């Protein structure tokens, strides 16, 4: 697919652990020289790098096509929510405006001024928008295909950037037809709209343009989910992970996908935490770095939408009282996370379950066995794993209540 070709993926070890094969071998070498403490600095460096990775998404098109509403939908916000992109019937965006995701600030949507307006004629648009800083572009269209939209797609292609063509306001198209008394065949109408977009984009020598038909207010209708899946699939793995964690919790599948992503960073945090208070026998004490455990567990809660602001946003979107959502969450998971909480909720089961007989991490091919005798690593890993499991189960319950899923 032109404009949205899949990125090249590295070895399976890199996909599973965020490390290249060369970096994994370096970790093994450092472990052999200095034990767990020998690899701690390398893993801290990797986690710091992961936390700094940014994903910048440009949303462009003509004025009045619904760019701001689309940005709000992608950030899981209503147009009236605090921090939402400004929506108006006149041109409201006069310069590229950055809108960080409310729970994943490394993911930012940039609302670009409308192309073709008096302030931003097509011929000057590229130079003024600083296209090079964006990872990919989403061209928003509404109504009839415009010449400027085709030119924009052609210019982005020439810059060797990925783009996706999104036709918004599909719900309004159907509504207008029905209000006018017309009998419509929705399937045929969607096919005709898509065909027109593809045909006009092909005139700009884009042979297989990526086209998605959506409503920014009906997130489970039309191509909205397919758009997210396509964006996700075409990102490099590390950027894909932060994009997935920025999803609004709209289904059980999304919660489970987030949980899987979070699980992949547990071993790194466990290594750092376990190295601080390594003990030869499990169960002696909470021999872990409480600061790291607390930070990671709070991160799990935020990513899975169980912190206060996330629960309130979901309640607003689904018109459910927030107390109904909180009622299905284990009350302890909503408490302040500290050493007492960790010890009370997860330490007891961990001390019983952890054994130095656990000598393999199958999902880390190169360094899978180097932690085999480090019991504190396993205690920390087990605490984080159990915490993630509990948060995931509660997040699934919340989504089911919010959306009335049996």
Tab-separated table of C-alpha atoms in Angstrom:
chain	number	residue	atom	x	y	z
A	1	UNK	CA	0.000	0.000	0.000
A	2	UNK	CA	1.514	3.307	-1.088
A	3	UNK	CA	1.684	5.954	1.590
A	4	UNK	CA	1.296	3.361	4.371
A	5	UNK	CA	3.696	0.520	3.720
A	6	UNK	CA	4.566	-1.758	6.648
A	7	UNK	CA	7.818	-0.978	8.423
A	8	UNK	CA	10.623	-3.490	8.495
A	9	UNK	CA	10.772	-5.462	11.701
A	10	UNK	CA	13.912	-6.780	13.330
A	11	UNK	CA	14.572	-10.159	14.927
A	12	UNK	CA	11.917	-11.676	17.176
A	13	UNK	CA	14.085	-10.940	20.208
A	14	UNK	CA	13.923	-7.221	19.442
A	15	UNK	CA	10.170	-7.324	18.981
A	16	UNK	CA	9.640	-9.081	22.307
A	17	UNK	CA	12.024	-7.102	24.503
A	18	UNK	CA	12.730	-3.711	22.858
A	19	UNK	CA	16.416	-4.747	22.495
A	20	UNK	CA	18.376	-5.593	19.372
A	21	UNK	CA	20.259	-8.877	19.261
A	22	UNK	CA	23.514	-6.940	19.650
A	23	UNK	CA	22.207	-5.190	22.782
A	24	UNK	CA	21.050	-8.499	24.263
A	25	UNK	CA	24.511	-9.997	23.767
A	26	UNK	CA	26.018	-6.935	25.427
A	27	UNK	CA	23.696	-7.456	28.402
A	28	UNK	CA	24.803	-11.064	28.676
A	29	UNK	CA	28.466	-10.053	28.611
A	30	UNK	CA	27.960	-7.428	31.331
A	31	UNK	CA	26.048	-9.937	33.452
A	32	UNK	CA	28.902	-12.435	33.223
A	33	UNK	CA	31.324	-9.747	34.369
A	34	UNK	CA	29.297	-8.104	37.132
A	35	UNK	CA	26.147	-10.121	37.815
A	36	UNK	CA	22.767	-8.414	37.977
A	37	UNK	CA	24.335	-5.097	38.986
A	38	UNK	CA	26.478	-5.310	35.861
A	39	UNK	CA	23.429	-4.982	33.591
A	40	UNK	CA	21.434	-2.538	35.709
A	41	UNK	CA	22.888	0.625	34.161
A	42	UNK	CA	22.301	-0.673	30.632
A	43	UNK	CA	18.674	-1.455	31.394
A	44	UNK	CA	18.145	1.888	33.136
A	45	UNK	CA	19.476	3.565	30.012
A	46	UNK	CA	17.083	1.588	27.809
A	47	UNK	CA	14.074	2.429	29.984
A	48	UNK	CA	15.056	6.108	29.911
A	49	UNK	CA	15.236	5.930	26.110
A	50	UNK	CA	11.819	4.290	25.918
A	51	UNK	CA	10.303	6.981	28.119
A	52	UNK	CA	11.631	9.707	25.792
A	53	UNK	CA	10.385	8.228	22.522
A	54	UNK	CA	7.805	10.471	20.876
A	55	UNK	CA	5.127	9.832	18.274
A	56	UNK	CA	4.041	12.951	16.384
A	57	UNK	CA	0.972	12.643	14.165
A	58	UNK	CA	0.001	15.444	11.796
A	59	UNK	CA	-3.695	15.966	11.069
A	60	UNK	CA	-4.207	18.103	7.995
A	61	UNK	CA	-6.731	18.935	5.281
A	62	UNK	CA	-9.016	21.791	4.326
A	63	UNK	CA	-10.743	23.975	6.924
A	64	UNK	CA	-14.100	22.749	8.176
A	65	UNK	CA	-13.499	19.048	7.552
A	66	UNK	CA	-13.507	18.077	11.242
A	67	UNK	CA	-9.787	17.880	12.056
A	68	UNK	CA	-10.269	19.013	15.667
A	69	UNK	CA	-13.103	16.557	16.347
A	70	UNK	CA	-10.996	13.767	14.889
A	71	UNK	CA	-8.058	14.670	17.155
A	72	UNK	CA	-10.345	14.650	20.180
A	73	UNK	CA	-11.741	11.247	19.207
A	74	UNK	CA	-8.260	9.776	18.827
A	75	UNK	CA	-7.369	11.116	22.294
A	76	UNK	CA	-10.521	9.634	23.845
A	77	UNK	CA	-12.050	13.052	24.534
A	78	UNK	CA	-15.357	14.754	23.821
A	79	UNK	CA	-15.229	18.176	22.183
A	80	UNK	CA	-16.352	19.757	25.465
A	81	UNK	CA	-13.759	18.034	27.684
A	82	UNK	CA	-10.938	19.960	29.287
A	83	UNK	CA	-7.882	19.935	27.031
A	84	UNK	CA	-9.875	19.109	23.888
A	85	UNK	CA	-8.914	20.683	20.570
A	86	UNK	CA	-11.035	23.741	19.827
A	87	UNK	CA	-13.900	23.046	17.440
A	88	UNK	CA	-15.629	25.731	15.380
A	89	UNK	CA	-17.462	26.430	12.132
A	90	UNK	CA	-14.795	28.943	11.100
A	91	UNK	CA	-11.051	28.398	10.811
A	92	UNK	CA	-9.867	28.040	14.415
A	93	UNK	CA	-6.304	26.770	13.840
A	94	UNK	CA	-3.877	29.494	12.741
A	95	UNK	CA	-0.606	27.606	13.338
A	96	UNK	CA	0.391	23.967	13.993
A	97	UNK	CA	-1.031	23.194	17.431
A	98	UNK	CA	0.218	20.285	19.531
A	99	UNK	CA	-2.265	18.182	21.513
A	100	UNK	CA	-0.550	15.571	23.724
A	101	UNK	CA	-2.531	12.498	24.656
A	102	UNK	CA	-3.966	12.956	28.193
A	103	UNK	CA	-2.473	9.736	29.615
A	104	UNK	CA	0.398	9.152	27.156
A	105	UNK	CA	1.960	12.602	26.620
A	106	UNK	CA	4.658	11.155	24.335
A	107	UNK	CA	1.907	10.657	21.742
A	108	UNK	CA	0.940	14.007	20.224
A	109	UNK	CA	-1.546	14.982	17.543
A	110	UNK	CA	-0.764	18.179	15.657
A	111	UNK	CA	-3.720	20.143	14.335
A	112	UNK	CA	-2.446	21.857	11.192
A	113	UNK	CA	-4.155	24.920	9.700
A	114	UNK	CA	-6.497	24.208	6.812
A	115	UNK	CA	-4.801	23.997	3.436
A	116	UNK	CA	-6.107	26.295	0.736
A	117	UNK	CA	-7.407	29.038	3.027
A	118	UNK	CA	-6.492	32.702	2.546
A	119	UNK	CA	-3.908	32.409	5.316
A	120	UNK	CA	-2.392	29.173	4.011
A	121	UNK	CA	-2.566	28.881	0.202
A	122	UNK	CA	-1.610	25.453	-1.161
A	123	UNK	CA	1.597	26.642	-2.786
A	124	UNK	CA	3.078	27.784	0.550
A	125	UNK	CA	1.652	25.102	2.814
A	126	UNK	CA	4.561	22.663	2.799
A	127	UNK	CA	7.161	25.226	3.760
A	128	UNK	CA	5.116	26.622	6.652
A	129	UNK	CA	4.018	23.355	8.262
A	130	UNK	CA	7.503	21.845	8.897
A	131	UNK	CA	6.415	18.457	7.599
A	132	UNK	CA	9.702	16.785	8.526
A	133	UNK	CA	8.931	16.646	12.254
A	134	UNK	CA	5.929	14.314	11.912
A	135	UNK	CA	5.960	10.508	11.877
A	136	UNK	CA	3.020	10.323	9.482
A	137	UNK	CA	0.090	12.348	8.205
A	138	UNK	CA	-3.658	11.958	8.308
A	139	UNK	CA	-5.479	13.915	5.611
A	140	UNK	CA	-9.012	14.733	6.741
A	141	UNK	CA	-11.716	15.192	4.124
A	142	UNK	CA	-15.468	15.778	4.248
A	143	UNK	CA	-18.019	16.003	1.454
A	144	UNK	CA	-16.806	16.088	-2.134
A	145	UNK	CA	-13.141	15.409	-2.864
A	146	UNK	CA	-11.176	18.649	-3.212
A	147	UNK	CA	-8.260	19.389	-5.523
A	148	UNK	CA	-6.145	20.577	-2.579
A	149	UNK	CA	-6.548	17.185	-0.883
A	150	UNK	CA	-5.086	15.418	-3.901
A	151	UNK	CA	-2.222	17.904	-4.084
A	152	UNK	CA	-1.529	17.422	-0.389
A	153	UNK	CA	-1.377	13.634	-0.796
A	154	UNK	CA	0.973	14.003	-3.752
A	155	UNK	CA	3.272	16.397	-1.857
A	156	UNK	CA	3.456	14.103	1.180
A	157	UNK	CA	4.275	11.161	-1.060
A	158	UNK	CA	7.036	13.186	-2.707
A	159	UNK	CA	8.510	13.831	0.756
A	160	UNK	CA	8.539	10.026	1.285
A	161	UNK	CA	6.273	10.299	4.287
A	162	UNK	CA	3.378	7.967	5.106
A	163	UNK	CA	-0.149	9.298	4.896
A	164	UNK	CA	-3.683	8.035	5.469
A	165	UNK	CA	-6.775	9.559	3.852
A	166	UNK	CA	-9.708	9.823	6.264
A	167	UNK	CA	-13.176	10.762	5.047
A	168	UNK	CA	-15.074	12.064	8.088
A	169	UNK	CA	-18.702	12.936	8.861
A	170	UNK	CA	-20.066	9.730	7.368
A	171	UNK	CA	-22.788	9.766	10.030
A	172	UNK	CA	-23.887	13.242	8.883
A	173	UNK	CA	-24.041	12.078	5.267
A	174	UNK	CA	-26.482	9.333	6.210
A	175	UNK	CA	-28.465	11.680	8.462
A	176	UNK	CA	-28.852	14.288	5.697
A	177	UNK	CA	-30.046	11.693	3.205
A	178	UNK	CA	-32.637	10.336	5.633
A	179	UNK	CA	-33.874	13.827	6.608
A	180	UNK	CA	-34.335	14.554	2.923
A	181	UNK	CA	-36.631	11.562	2.624
A	182	UNK	CA	-34.221	9.479	0.560
A	183	UNK	CA	-34.123	5.718	0.879
A	184	UNK	CA	-30.490	4.719	1.142
A	185	UNK	CA	-28.469	1.567	0.871
A	186	UNK	CA	-25.711	2.186	3.430
A	187	UNK	CA	-23.403	-0.488	2.049
A	188	UNK	CA	-23.650	0.894	-1.492
A	189	UNK	CA	-23.275	4.478	-0.304
A	190	UNK	CA	-20.095	3.619	1.631
A	191	UNK	CA	-18.750	1.813	-1.422
A	192	UNK	CA	-19.469	4.826	-3.648
A	193	UNK	CA	-17.825	7.301	-1.244
A	194	UNK	CA	-14.744	5.115	-0.915
A	195	UNK	CA	-14.520	4.601	-4.682
A	196	UNK	CA	-14.674	8.347	-5.328
A	197	UNK	CA	-11.851	8.996	-2.853
A	198	UNK	CA	-9.675	6.237	-4.309
A	199	UNK	CA	-10.332	7.326	-7.896
A	200	UNK	CA	-9.382	10.934	-7.222
A	201	UNK	CA	-6.271	10.006	-5.252
A	202	UNK	CA	-5.181	7.705	-8.072
A	203	UNK	CA	-5.194	10.724	-10.380
A	204	UNK	CA	-2.216	11.942	-8.346
A	205	UNK	CA	-0.349	8.722	-9.265
A	206	UNK	CA	-0.978	7.043	-5.895
A	207	UNK	CA	-1.976	3.584	-7.053
A	208	UNK	CA	-3.377	2.049	-3.849
A	209	UNK	CA	-4.231	4.963	-1.531
A	210	UNK	CA	-5.161	4.127	2.089
A	211	UNK	CA	-8.742	5.423	2.555
A	212	UNK	CA	-10.850	5.184	5.722
A	213	UNK	CA	-14.466	6.283	6.233
A	214	UNK	CA	-15.279	7.314	9.804
A	215	UNK	CA	-17.418	9.271	12.209
A	216	UNK	CA	-15.527	11.097	14.949
A	217	UNK	CA	-18.490	10.513	17.277
A	218	UNK	CA	-19.337	6.871	16.563
A	219	UNK	CA	-16.049	5.175	17.373
A	220	UNK	CA	-17.238	1.616	16.828
A	221	UNK	CA	-18.824	2.288	13.438
A	222	UNK	CA	-17.444	2.326	9.905
A	223	UNK	CA	-13.611	2.231	9.593
A	224	UNK	CA	-12.577	3.821	12.891
A	225	UNK	CA	-11.204	0.619	14.437
A	226	UNK	CA	-9.607	-0.432	11.147
A	227	UNK	CA	-7.833	2.931	10.934
A	228	UNK	CA	-6.315	2.446	14.393
A	229	UNK	CA	-5.269	-1.102	13.552
A	230	UNK	CA	-3.603	0.028	10.307
A	231	UNK	CA	-1.732	2.870	12.023
A	232	UNK	CA	-0.565	0.437	14.690
A	233	UNK	CA	0.601	-2.195	12.195
A	234	UNK	CA	2.618	0.302	10.162
A	235	UNK	CA	4.599	1.748	13.079
A	236	UNK	CA	8.044	0.552	14.212
A	237	UNK	CA	7.548	-1.710	17.218
A	238	UNK	CA	8.598	0.692	19.974
A	239	UNK	CA	6.390	3.502	18.648
A	240	UNK	CA	3.611	0.972	18.152
A	241	UNK	CA	3.762	0.187	21.878
A	242	UNK	CA	3.136	3.783	22.967
A	243	UNK	CA	0.420	4.183	20.321
A	244	UNK	CA	-1.410	1.121	21.675
A	245	UNK	CA	-1.102	2.329	25.273
A	246	UNK	CA	-2.733	5.595	24.169
A	247	UNK	CA	-5.905	3.828	22.994
A	248	UNK	CA	-9.105	4.758	24.791
A	249	UNK	CA	-10.533	1.708	26.597
A	250	UNK	CA	-13.396	0.957	24.209
A	251	UNK	CA	-13.284	-2.845	24.302
A	252	UNK	CA	-12.015	-5.838	26.256
A	253	UNK	CA	-9.611	-6.540	23.394
A	254	UNK	CA	-7.961	-3.128	23.770
A	255	UNK	CA	-7.444	-3.679	27.502
A	256	UNK	CA	-5.863	-7.070	26.845
A	257	UNK	CA	-3.634	-5.635	24.135
A	258	UNK	CA	-2.411	-2.921	26.496
A	259	UNK	CA	-1.727	-5.506	29.189
A	260	UNK	CA	0.410	-7.501	26.784
A	261	UNK	CA	2.471	-4.420	25.939
A	262	UNK	CA	2.998	-3.592	29.611
A	263	UNK	CA	4.062	-7.148	30.385
A	264	UNK	CA	6.992	-6.816	28.012
A	265	UNK	CA	8.737	-4.213	30.160
A	266	UNK	CA	8.314	-6.044	33.462
A	267	UNK	CA	11.597	-7.954	33.280
A	268	UNK	CA	13.570	-4.728	32.821
A	269	UNK	CA	12.042	-3.093	35.873
A	270	UNK	CA	12.429	-6.337	37.822
A	271	UNK	CA	16.131	-6.485	37.019
A	272	UNK	CA	16.762	-2.965	38.290
A	273	UNK	CA	14.585	-3.393	41.359
A	274	UNK	CA	15.916	-6.835	42.221
A	275	UNK	CA	19.529	-5.725	41.957
A	276	UNK	CA	19.043	-3.156	44.700
A	277	UNK	CA	18.105	-5.577	47.440
A	278	UNK	CA	19.187	-8.989	46.178
A	279	UNK	CA	18.913	-11.714	48.828
A	280	UNK	CA	19.883	-15.391	48.488
A	281	UNK	CA	16.574	-16.823	49.727
A	282	UNK	CA	13.110	-15.686	48.716
A	283	UNK	CA	10.671	-14.616	51.397
A	284	UNK	CA	13.181	-12.974	53.724
A	285	UNK	CA	11.924	-9.432	53.173
A	286	UNK	CA	10.489	-7.125	50.547
A	287	UNK	CA	13.957	-7.015	49.002
A	288	UNK	CA	13.127	-4.708	46.112
A	289	UNK	CA	13.383	-1.060	45.187
A	290	UNK	CA	10.024	0.224	46.427
A	291	UNK	CA	10.353	3.368	44.345
A	292	UNK	CA	10.613	1.407	41.092
A	293	UNK	CA	7.800	-0.958	42.055
A	294	UNK	CA	5.537	1.922	43.019
A	295	UNK	CA	6.272	3.874	39.841
A	296	UNK	CA	5.650	0.873	37.574
A	297	UNK	CA	2.435	-0.179	39.312
A	298	UNK	CA	1.060	3.366	39.114
A	299	UNK	CA	1.989	3.388	35.425
A	300	UNK	CA	0.033	0.142	34.931
A	301	UNK	CA	-3.003	1.706	36.588
A	302	UNK	CA	-2.852	4.820	34.426
A	303	UNK	CA	-2.328	2.951	31.138
A	304	UNK	CA	-5.240	0.617	31.914
A	305	UNK	CA	-7.538	3.537	32.688
A	306	UNK	CA	-8.050	2.943	36.409
A	307	UNK	CA	-6.736	6.259	37.716
A	308	UNK	CA	-9.264	8.917	38.741
A	309	UNK	CA	-9.150	11.150	35.629
A	310	UNK	CA	-9.375	8.169	33.237
A	311	UNK	CA	-12.380	6.696	35.035
A	312	UNK	CA	-14.100	10.084	34.960
A	313	UNK	CA	-13.443	10.506	31.206
A	314	UNK	CA	-14.881	7.057	30.511
A	315	UNK	CA	-17.922	7.859	32.649
A	316	UNK	CA	-18.467	11.079	30.688
A	317	UNK	CA	-18.171	9.357	27.314
A	318	UNK	CA	-20.493	6.473	28.186
A	319	UNK	CA	-22.926	8.498	30.315
A	320	UNK	CA	-22.410	6.171	33.271
A	321	UNK	CA	-22.006	7.416	36.858
A	322	UNK	CA	-18.336	7.127	37.775
A	323	UNK	CA	-19.306	5.380	41.006
A	324	UNK	CA	-20.686	2.477	38.929
A	325	UNK	CA	-17.310	2.067	37.259
A	326	UNK	CA	-15.408	2.313	40.519
A	327	UNK	CA	-17.725	-0.229	42.119
A	328	UNK	CA	-16.359	-3.099	40.005
A	329	UNK	CA	-12.736	-2.289	40.823
A	330	UNK	CA	-11.035	-3.860	43.824
A	331	UNK	CA	-10.998	-0.836	46.202
A	332	UNK	CA	-7.381	-1.577	47.143
A	333	UNK	CA	-6.320	-0.952	43.539
A	334	UNK	CA	-7.644	2.603	43.762
A	335	UNK	CA	-5.655	3.394	46.905
A	336	UNK	CA	-2.357	5.235	47.058
A	337	UNK	CA	0.347	2.808	45.942
A	338	UNK	CA	3.117	2.516	48.532
A	339	UNK	CA	5.127	-0.144	50.374
A	340	UNK	CA	2.192	-1.097	52.612
A	341	UNK	CA	-0.137	-1.522	49.612
A	342	UNK	CA	2.404	-3.638	47.740
A	343	UNK	CA	3.101	-5.841	50.755
A	344	UNK	CA	-0.595	-6.318	51.524
A	345	UNK	CA	-1.773	-7.035	47.982
A	346	UNK	CA	1.042	-8.888	46.283
A	347	UNK	CA	3.970	-9.725	48.558
A	348	UNK	CA	2.509	-12.717	50.417
A	349	UNK	CA	1.605	-14.733	47.320
A	350	UNK	CA	4.900	-13.815	45.708
A	351	UNK	CA	7.044	-15.073	48.589
A	352	UNK	CA	5.283	-18.421	48.468
A	353	UNK	CA	5.394	-18.811	44.698
A	354	UNK	CA	8.933	-17.684	43.936
A	355	UNK	CA	11.632	-20.345	43.891
A	356	UNK	CA	15.242	-20.435	42.760
A	357	UNK	CA	14.145	-23.368	40.617
A	358	UNK	CA	12.679	-20.813	38.214
A	359	UNK	CA	15.634	-20.569	35.893
A	360	UNK	CA	14.315	-19.526	32.487
A	361	UNK	CA	12.622	-16.549	30.877
A	362	UNK	CA	11.434	-18.073	27.625
A	363	UNK	CA	10.482	-14.748	26.086
A	364	UNK	CA	14.047	-13.376	26.297
A	365	UNK	CA	16.069	-15.704	24.035
A	366	UNK	CA	19.628	-14.522	24.653
A	367	UNK	CA	19.563	-13.634	28.342
A	368	UNK	CA	16.740	-15.949	29.348
A	369	UNK	CA	18.811	-17.981	31.778
A	370	UNK	CA	21.167	-15.407	33.275
A	371	UNK	CA	18.790	-14.543	36.102
A	372	UNK	CA	18.122	-18.150	37.022
A	373	UNK	CA	19.509	-18.013	40.557
A	374	UNK	CA	18.600	-14.428	41.419
A	375	UNK	CA	15.614	-14.865	43.690
A	376	UNK	CA	15.039	-11.147	44.250
A	377	UNK	CA	14.611	-10.657	40.519
A	378	UNK	CA	11.868	-13.259	40.514
A	379	UNK	CA	10.170	-11.754	43.554
A	380	UNK	CA	10.044	-8.354	41.883
A	381	UNK	CA	8.953	-9.812	38.573
A	382	UNK	CA	6.196	-11.784	40.291
A	383	UNK	CA	4.931	-8.724	42.177
A	384	UNK	CA	4.718	-6.707	38.956
A	385	UNK	CA	3.119	-9.599	37.079
A	386	UNK	CA	0.475	-10.124	39.756
A	387	UNK	CA	-0.208	-6.402	39.975
A	388	UNK	CA	-0.647	-6.163	36.201
A	389	UNK	CA	-2.989	-9.161	36.257
A	390	UNK	CA	-5.174	-7.572	38.952
A	391	UNK	CA	-5.330	-4.213	37.157
A	392	UNK	CA	-6.146	-5.917	33.853
A	393	UNK	CA	-8.997	-7.911	35.377
A	394	UNK	CA	-10.479	-4.764	36.924
A	395	UNK	CA	-10.051	-2.772	33.698
A	396	UNK	CA	-11.949	-5.470	31.795
A	397	UNK	CA	-14.807	-5.257	34.336
A	398	UNK	CA	-14.904	-1.469	34.004
A	399	UNK	CA	-15.139	-1.629	30.200
A	400	UNK	CA	-17.930	-4.201	30.380
A	401	UNK	CA	-19.960	-2.017	32.758
A	402	UNK	CA	-19.259	1.176	30.787
A	403	UNK	CA	-20.355	-0.296	27.446
A	404	UNK	CA	-22.920	-2.793	28.675
A	405	UNK	CA	-20.927	-5.835	27.572
A	406	UNK	CA	-22.049	-9.170	29.016
